Short mmCIF file of C-alpha atoms in Angstrom, two decimals:
data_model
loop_
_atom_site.label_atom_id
_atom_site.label_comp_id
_atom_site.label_asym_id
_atom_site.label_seq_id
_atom_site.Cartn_x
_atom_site.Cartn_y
_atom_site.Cartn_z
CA UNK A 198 113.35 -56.83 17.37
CA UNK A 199 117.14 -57.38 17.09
CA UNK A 200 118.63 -59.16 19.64
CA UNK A 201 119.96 -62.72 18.71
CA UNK A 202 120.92 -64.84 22.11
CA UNK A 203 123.73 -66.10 19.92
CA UNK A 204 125.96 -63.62 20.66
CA UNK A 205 125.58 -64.58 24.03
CA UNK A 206 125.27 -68.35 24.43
CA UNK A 207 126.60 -70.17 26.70
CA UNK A 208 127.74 -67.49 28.99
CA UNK A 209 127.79 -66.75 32.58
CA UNK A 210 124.05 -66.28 32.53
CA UNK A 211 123.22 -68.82 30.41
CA UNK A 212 125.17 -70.88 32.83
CA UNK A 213 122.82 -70.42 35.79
CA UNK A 214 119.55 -70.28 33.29
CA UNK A 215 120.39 -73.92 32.46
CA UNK A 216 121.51 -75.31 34.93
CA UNK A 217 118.43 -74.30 37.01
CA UNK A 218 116.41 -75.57 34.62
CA UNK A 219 117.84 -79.04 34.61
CA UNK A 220 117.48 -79.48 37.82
CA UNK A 221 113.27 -78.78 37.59
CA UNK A 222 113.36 -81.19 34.98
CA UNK A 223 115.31 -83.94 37.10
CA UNK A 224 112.87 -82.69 40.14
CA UNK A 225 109.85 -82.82 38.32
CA UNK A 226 110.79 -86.40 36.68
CA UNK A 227 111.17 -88.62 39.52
CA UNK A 228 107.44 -88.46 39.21
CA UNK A 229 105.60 -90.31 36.35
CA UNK A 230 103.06 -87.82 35.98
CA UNK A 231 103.50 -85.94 32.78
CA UNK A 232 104.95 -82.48 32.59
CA UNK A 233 104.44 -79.31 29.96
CA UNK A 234 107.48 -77.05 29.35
CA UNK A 235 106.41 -73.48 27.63
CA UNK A 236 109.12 -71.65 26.58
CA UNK A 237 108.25 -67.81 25.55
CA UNK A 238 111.12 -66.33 24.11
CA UNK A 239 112.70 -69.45 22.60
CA UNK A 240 115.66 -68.07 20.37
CA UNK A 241 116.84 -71.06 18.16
CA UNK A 242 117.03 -74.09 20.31
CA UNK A 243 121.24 -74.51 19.57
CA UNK A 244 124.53 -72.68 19.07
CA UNK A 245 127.39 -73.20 17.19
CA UNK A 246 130.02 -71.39 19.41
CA UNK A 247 132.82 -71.21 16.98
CA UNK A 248 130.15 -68.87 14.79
CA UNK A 249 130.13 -65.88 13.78
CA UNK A 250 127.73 -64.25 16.72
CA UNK A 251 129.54 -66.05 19.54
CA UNK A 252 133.22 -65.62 18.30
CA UNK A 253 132.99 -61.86 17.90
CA UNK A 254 131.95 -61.91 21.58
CA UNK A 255 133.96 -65.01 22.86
CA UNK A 256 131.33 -64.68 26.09
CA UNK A 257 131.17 -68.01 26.46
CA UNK A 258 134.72 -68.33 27.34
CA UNK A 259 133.82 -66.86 30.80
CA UNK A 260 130.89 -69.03 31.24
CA UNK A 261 130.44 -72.79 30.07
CA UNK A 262 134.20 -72.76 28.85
CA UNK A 263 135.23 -72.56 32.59
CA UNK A 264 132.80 -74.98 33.89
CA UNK A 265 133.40 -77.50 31.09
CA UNK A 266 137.31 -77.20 31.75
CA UNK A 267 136.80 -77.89 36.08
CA UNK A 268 138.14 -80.69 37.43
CA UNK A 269 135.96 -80.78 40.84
CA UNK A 270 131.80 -80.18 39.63
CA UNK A 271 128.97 -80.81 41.87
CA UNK A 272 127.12 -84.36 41.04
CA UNK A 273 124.19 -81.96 40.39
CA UNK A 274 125.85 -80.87 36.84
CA UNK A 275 125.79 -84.38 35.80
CA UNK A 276 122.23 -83.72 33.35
CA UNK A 277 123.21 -80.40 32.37
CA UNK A 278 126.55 -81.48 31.45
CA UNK A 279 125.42 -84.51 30.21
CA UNK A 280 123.11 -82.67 27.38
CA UNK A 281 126.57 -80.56 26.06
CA UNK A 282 128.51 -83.79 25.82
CA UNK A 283 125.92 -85.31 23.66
CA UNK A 284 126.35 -82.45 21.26
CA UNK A 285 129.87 -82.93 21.59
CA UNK A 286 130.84 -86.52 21.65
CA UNK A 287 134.43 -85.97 20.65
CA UNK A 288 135.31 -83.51 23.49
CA UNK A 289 135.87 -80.44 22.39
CA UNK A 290 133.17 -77.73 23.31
CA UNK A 291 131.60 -76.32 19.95
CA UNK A 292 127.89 -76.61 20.34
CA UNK A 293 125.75 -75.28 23.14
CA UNK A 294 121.69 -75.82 23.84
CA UNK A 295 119.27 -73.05 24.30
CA UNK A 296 116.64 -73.67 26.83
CA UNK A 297 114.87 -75.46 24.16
CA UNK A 298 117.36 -78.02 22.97
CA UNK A 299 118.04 -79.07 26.76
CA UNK A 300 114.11 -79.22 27.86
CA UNK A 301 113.94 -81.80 24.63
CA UNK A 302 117.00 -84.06 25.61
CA UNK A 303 116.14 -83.58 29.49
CA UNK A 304 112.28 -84.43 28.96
CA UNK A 305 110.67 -87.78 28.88
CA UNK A 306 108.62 -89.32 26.11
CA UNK A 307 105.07 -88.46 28.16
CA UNK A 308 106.32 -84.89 28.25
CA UNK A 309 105.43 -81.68 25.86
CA UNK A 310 107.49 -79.04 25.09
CA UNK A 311 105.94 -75.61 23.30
CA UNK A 312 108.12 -73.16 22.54
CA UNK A 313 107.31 -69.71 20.64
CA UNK A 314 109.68 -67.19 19.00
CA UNK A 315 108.97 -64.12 17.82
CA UNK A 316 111.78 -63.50 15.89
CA UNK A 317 111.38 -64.41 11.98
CA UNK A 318 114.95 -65.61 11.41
CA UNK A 319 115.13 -67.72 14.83
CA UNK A 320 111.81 -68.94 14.61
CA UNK A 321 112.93 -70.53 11.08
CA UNK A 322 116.03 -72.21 12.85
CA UNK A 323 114.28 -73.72 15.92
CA UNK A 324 111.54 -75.23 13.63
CA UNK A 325 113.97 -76.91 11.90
CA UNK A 326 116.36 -77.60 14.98
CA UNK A 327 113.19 -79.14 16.49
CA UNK A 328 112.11 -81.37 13.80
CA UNK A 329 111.32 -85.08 14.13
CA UNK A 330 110.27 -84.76 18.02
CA UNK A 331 106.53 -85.19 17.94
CA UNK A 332 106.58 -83.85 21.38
CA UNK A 333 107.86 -80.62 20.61
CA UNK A 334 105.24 -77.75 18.86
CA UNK A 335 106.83 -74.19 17.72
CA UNK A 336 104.79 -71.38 17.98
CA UNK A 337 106.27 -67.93 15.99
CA UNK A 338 103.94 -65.38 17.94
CA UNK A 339 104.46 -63.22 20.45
CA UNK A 340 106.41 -64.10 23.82
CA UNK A 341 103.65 -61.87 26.01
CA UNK A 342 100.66 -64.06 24.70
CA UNK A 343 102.02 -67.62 25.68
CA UNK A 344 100.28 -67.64 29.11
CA UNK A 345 96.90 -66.86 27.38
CA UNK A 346 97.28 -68.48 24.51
CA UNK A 347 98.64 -72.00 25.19
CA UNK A 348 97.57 -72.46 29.10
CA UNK A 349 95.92 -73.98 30.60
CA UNK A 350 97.75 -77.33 29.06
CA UNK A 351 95.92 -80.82 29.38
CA UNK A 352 98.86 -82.00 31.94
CA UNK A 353 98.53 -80.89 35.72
CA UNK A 354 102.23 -80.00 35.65
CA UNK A 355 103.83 -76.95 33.46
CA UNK A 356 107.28 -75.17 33.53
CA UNK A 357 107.06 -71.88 32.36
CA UNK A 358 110.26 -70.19 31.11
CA UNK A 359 110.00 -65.96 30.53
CA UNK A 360 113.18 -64.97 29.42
CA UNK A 361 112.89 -61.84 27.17
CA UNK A 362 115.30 -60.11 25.37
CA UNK A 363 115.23 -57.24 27.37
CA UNK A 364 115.18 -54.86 24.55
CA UNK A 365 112.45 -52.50 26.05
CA UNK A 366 112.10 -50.60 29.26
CA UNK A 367 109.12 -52.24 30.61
CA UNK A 368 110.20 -55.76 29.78
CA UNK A 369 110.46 -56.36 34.33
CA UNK A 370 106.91 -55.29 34.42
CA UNK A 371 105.33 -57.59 31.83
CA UNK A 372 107.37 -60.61 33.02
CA UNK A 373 105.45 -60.02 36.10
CA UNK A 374 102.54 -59.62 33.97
CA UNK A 375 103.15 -62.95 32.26
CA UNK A 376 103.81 -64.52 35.34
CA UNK A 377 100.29 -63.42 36.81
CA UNK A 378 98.62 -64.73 33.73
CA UNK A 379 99.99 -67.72 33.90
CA UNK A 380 99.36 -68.59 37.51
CA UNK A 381 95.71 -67.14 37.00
CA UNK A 382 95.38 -70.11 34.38
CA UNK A 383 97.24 -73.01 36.26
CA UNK A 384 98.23 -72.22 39.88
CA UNK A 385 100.70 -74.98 40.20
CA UNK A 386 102.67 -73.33 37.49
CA UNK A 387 106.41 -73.22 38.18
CA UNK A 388 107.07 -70.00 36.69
CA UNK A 389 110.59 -69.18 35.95
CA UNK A 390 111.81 -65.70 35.18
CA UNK A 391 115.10 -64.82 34.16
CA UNK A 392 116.47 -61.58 34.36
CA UNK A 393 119.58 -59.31 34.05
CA UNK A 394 121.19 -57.80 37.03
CA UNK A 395 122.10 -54.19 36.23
CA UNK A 396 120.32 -51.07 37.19
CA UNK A 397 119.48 -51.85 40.55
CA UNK A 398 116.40 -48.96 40.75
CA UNK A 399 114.66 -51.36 38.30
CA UNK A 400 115.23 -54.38 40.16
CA UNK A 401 113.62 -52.91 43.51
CA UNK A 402 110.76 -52.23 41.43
CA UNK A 403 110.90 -55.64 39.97
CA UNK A 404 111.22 -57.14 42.93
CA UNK A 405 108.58 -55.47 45.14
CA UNK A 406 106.13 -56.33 41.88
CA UNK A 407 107.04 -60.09 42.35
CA UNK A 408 106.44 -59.85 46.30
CA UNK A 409 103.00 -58.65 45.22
CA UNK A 410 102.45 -61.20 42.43
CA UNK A 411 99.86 -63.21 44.38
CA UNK A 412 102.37 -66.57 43.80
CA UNK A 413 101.52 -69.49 46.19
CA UNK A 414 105.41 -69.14 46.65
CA UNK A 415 108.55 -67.50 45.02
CA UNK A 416 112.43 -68.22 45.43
CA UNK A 417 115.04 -65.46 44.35
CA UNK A 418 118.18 -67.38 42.92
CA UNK A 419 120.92 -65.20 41.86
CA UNK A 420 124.71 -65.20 40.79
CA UNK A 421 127.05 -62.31 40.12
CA UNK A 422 130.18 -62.38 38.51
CA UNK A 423 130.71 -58.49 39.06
CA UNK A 424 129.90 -56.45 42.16
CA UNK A 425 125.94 -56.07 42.00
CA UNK A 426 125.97 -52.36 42.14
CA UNK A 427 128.38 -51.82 39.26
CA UNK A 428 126.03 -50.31 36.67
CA UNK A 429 128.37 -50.18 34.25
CA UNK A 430 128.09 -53.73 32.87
CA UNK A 431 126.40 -56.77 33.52
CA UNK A 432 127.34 -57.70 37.33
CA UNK A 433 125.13 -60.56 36.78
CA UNK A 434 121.65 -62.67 36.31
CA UNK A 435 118.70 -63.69 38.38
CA UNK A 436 115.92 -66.25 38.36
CA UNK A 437 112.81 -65.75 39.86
CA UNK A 438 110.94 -68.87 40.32
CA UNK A 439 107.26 -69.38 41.57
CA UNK A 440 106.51 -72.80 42.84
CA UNK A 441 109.91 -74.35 42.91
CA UNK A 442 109.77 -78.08 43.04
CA UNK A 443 110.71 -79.04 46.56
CA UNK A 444 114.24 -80.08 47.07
CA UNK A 445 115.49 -77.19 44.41
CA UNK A 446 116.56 -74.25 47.28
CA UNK A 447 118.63 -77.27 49.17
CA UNK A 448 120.40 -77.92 45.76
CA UNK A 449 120.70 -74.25 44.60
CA UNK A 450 122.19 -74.06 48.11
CA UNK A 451 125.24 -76.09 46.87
CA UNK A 452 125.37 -74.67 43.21
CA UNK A 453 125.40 -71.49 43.67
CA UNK A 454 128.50 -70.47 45.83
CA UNK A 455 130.38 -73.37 43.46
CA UNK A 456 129.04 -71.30 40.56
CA UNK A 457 130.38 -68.56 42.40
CA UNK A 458 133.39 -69.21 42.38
CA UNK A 459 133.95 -70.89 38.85
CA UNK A 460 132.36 -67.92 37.28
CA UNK A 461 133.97 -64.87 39.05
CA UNK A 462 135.02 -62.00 36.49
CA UNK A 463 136.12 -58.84 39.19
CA UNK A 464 134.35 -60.35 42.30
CA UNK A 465 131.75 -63.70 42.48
CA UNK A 466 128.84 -64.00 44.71
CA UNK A 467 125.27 -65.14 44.83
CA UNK A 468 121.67 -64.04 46.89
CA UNK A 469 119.49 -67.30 47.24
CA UNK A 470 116.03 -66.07 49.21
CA UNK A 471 112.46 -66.06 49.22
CA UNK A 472 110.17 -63.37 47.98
CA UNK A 473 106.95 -65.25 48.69
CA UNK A 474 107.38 -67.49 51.43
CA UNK A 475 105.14 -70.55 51.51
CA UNK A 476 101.73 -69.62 53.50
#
């Protein structure tokens, strides 16, 4: 396993990861029923973007760098960019969250976070970027098992983040997998599945496996900063999402041509659809 998301935090992708996810956490909140948040494929929880990893690949200059730098944002950035200014309280962007370090600052003190990484190094870094929360557990198995292993949790709501690192050719397939298991175990899970937007033979596969998933309901959210059938990069990034908190496709709805727009590299534009409609 090599891939380290530092190289690539806080780009384009990362963007629309994030964001997405704050908005499920806002969603979820304005009920006082707790919430679980399972994270599979962690990485370390927060970046230093004037590091090593992200300076060599100055991504992030195309990605939060732009949105930080807007003038005009949606109200609906407000948590997401709230988190970032916390790490940065004297205005200059240097730090970034993973998925991890925003689900702690985003969550509420009757939530649980458990996150697993499988990666030695990482899993090291997020233990200790994690430590003092009592809420938070770290787990340093592997990302397939987290459905089996730590579902079905004691609270009636759960946020399930797969985001591998896409490393291996059958990495679409067992996201689906994952995403079975875990809906299997809690039906109400809101299963969210990020995923790269590339060789568009895969994705038809990927998302004919997610029609057939079996998901009460499943909304296709995704943003390209490239035309989508340019296989020779990365023309952009998906979420898949299985039981999407109601009021999320209205906001996506607003984000996503914004997002659009900000994030454009050749040519911007976003797909926002249902794979499962609601029966």
């Amino acid at each position: 396993m090599n891939y380290r998301h530092a190289f690539h935090a806080g780009n384009h992708a990362d963007v629309l990861k994030h964001l997405v996810l704050s908005r499920i956490f806002a969603l979820l909140s304005r009920k006082e029923a707790p919430f679980a948040y399972l994270d599979s494929h962690a990485g370390v929880g927060l970046y230093d973007l004037a590091g090593d990893q992200a300076s060599r690949t100055g991504e992030w200059l195309q990605g939060i760098a732009r949105i930080w730098q807007a003038e005009l944002r949606p109200a609906l950035l407000d948590d997401y960019l709230g988190v970032i200014r916390a790490l940065n309280p004297d205005g200059a962007l240097r730090y970034y969250p993973g998925s991890p370090e925003l689900a702690r600052q985003l969550t509420r003190e009757q939530d649980r976070l458990q996150l697993n990484e499988k990666h030695p190094q990482d899993g090291a870094l997020l233990k200790d970027n994690m430590a003092g929360d009592r809420r938070v557990a770290v787990h340093l198995g592997e990302g397939w098992f987290v459905p089996r292993a730590l579902m079905p949790t004691p609270e009636k709501r759960v946020v399930l983040l797969i985001d591998p690192p896409f490393e291996q050719a059958d990495e679409l397939s067992r996201c689906v997998t994952a995403l079975k298991e875990a809906l299997g175990r809690m039906r109400q899970t809101i299963g969210v599945i990020w995923y790269p937007i590339k060789d568009e033979r895969q994705l038809k596969r990927f998302y004919q496996d997610l029609a057939r998933s079996g998901a009460p309901k499943l909304l296709r959210a995704e943003l390209f900063v490239h035309p989508a059938d340019d296989a020779s990069r990365l023309a952009g990034s998906g979420l898949a999402i299985a039981n999407p908190p109601w009021g999320l496709e209205d906001e996506l709805r607003e984000l996503l041509p914004w997002l659009a727009g900000q994030l454009a590299q050749s040519q911007g534009d976003w797909r926002l659809d249902w794979l499962i409609e609601e029966a």
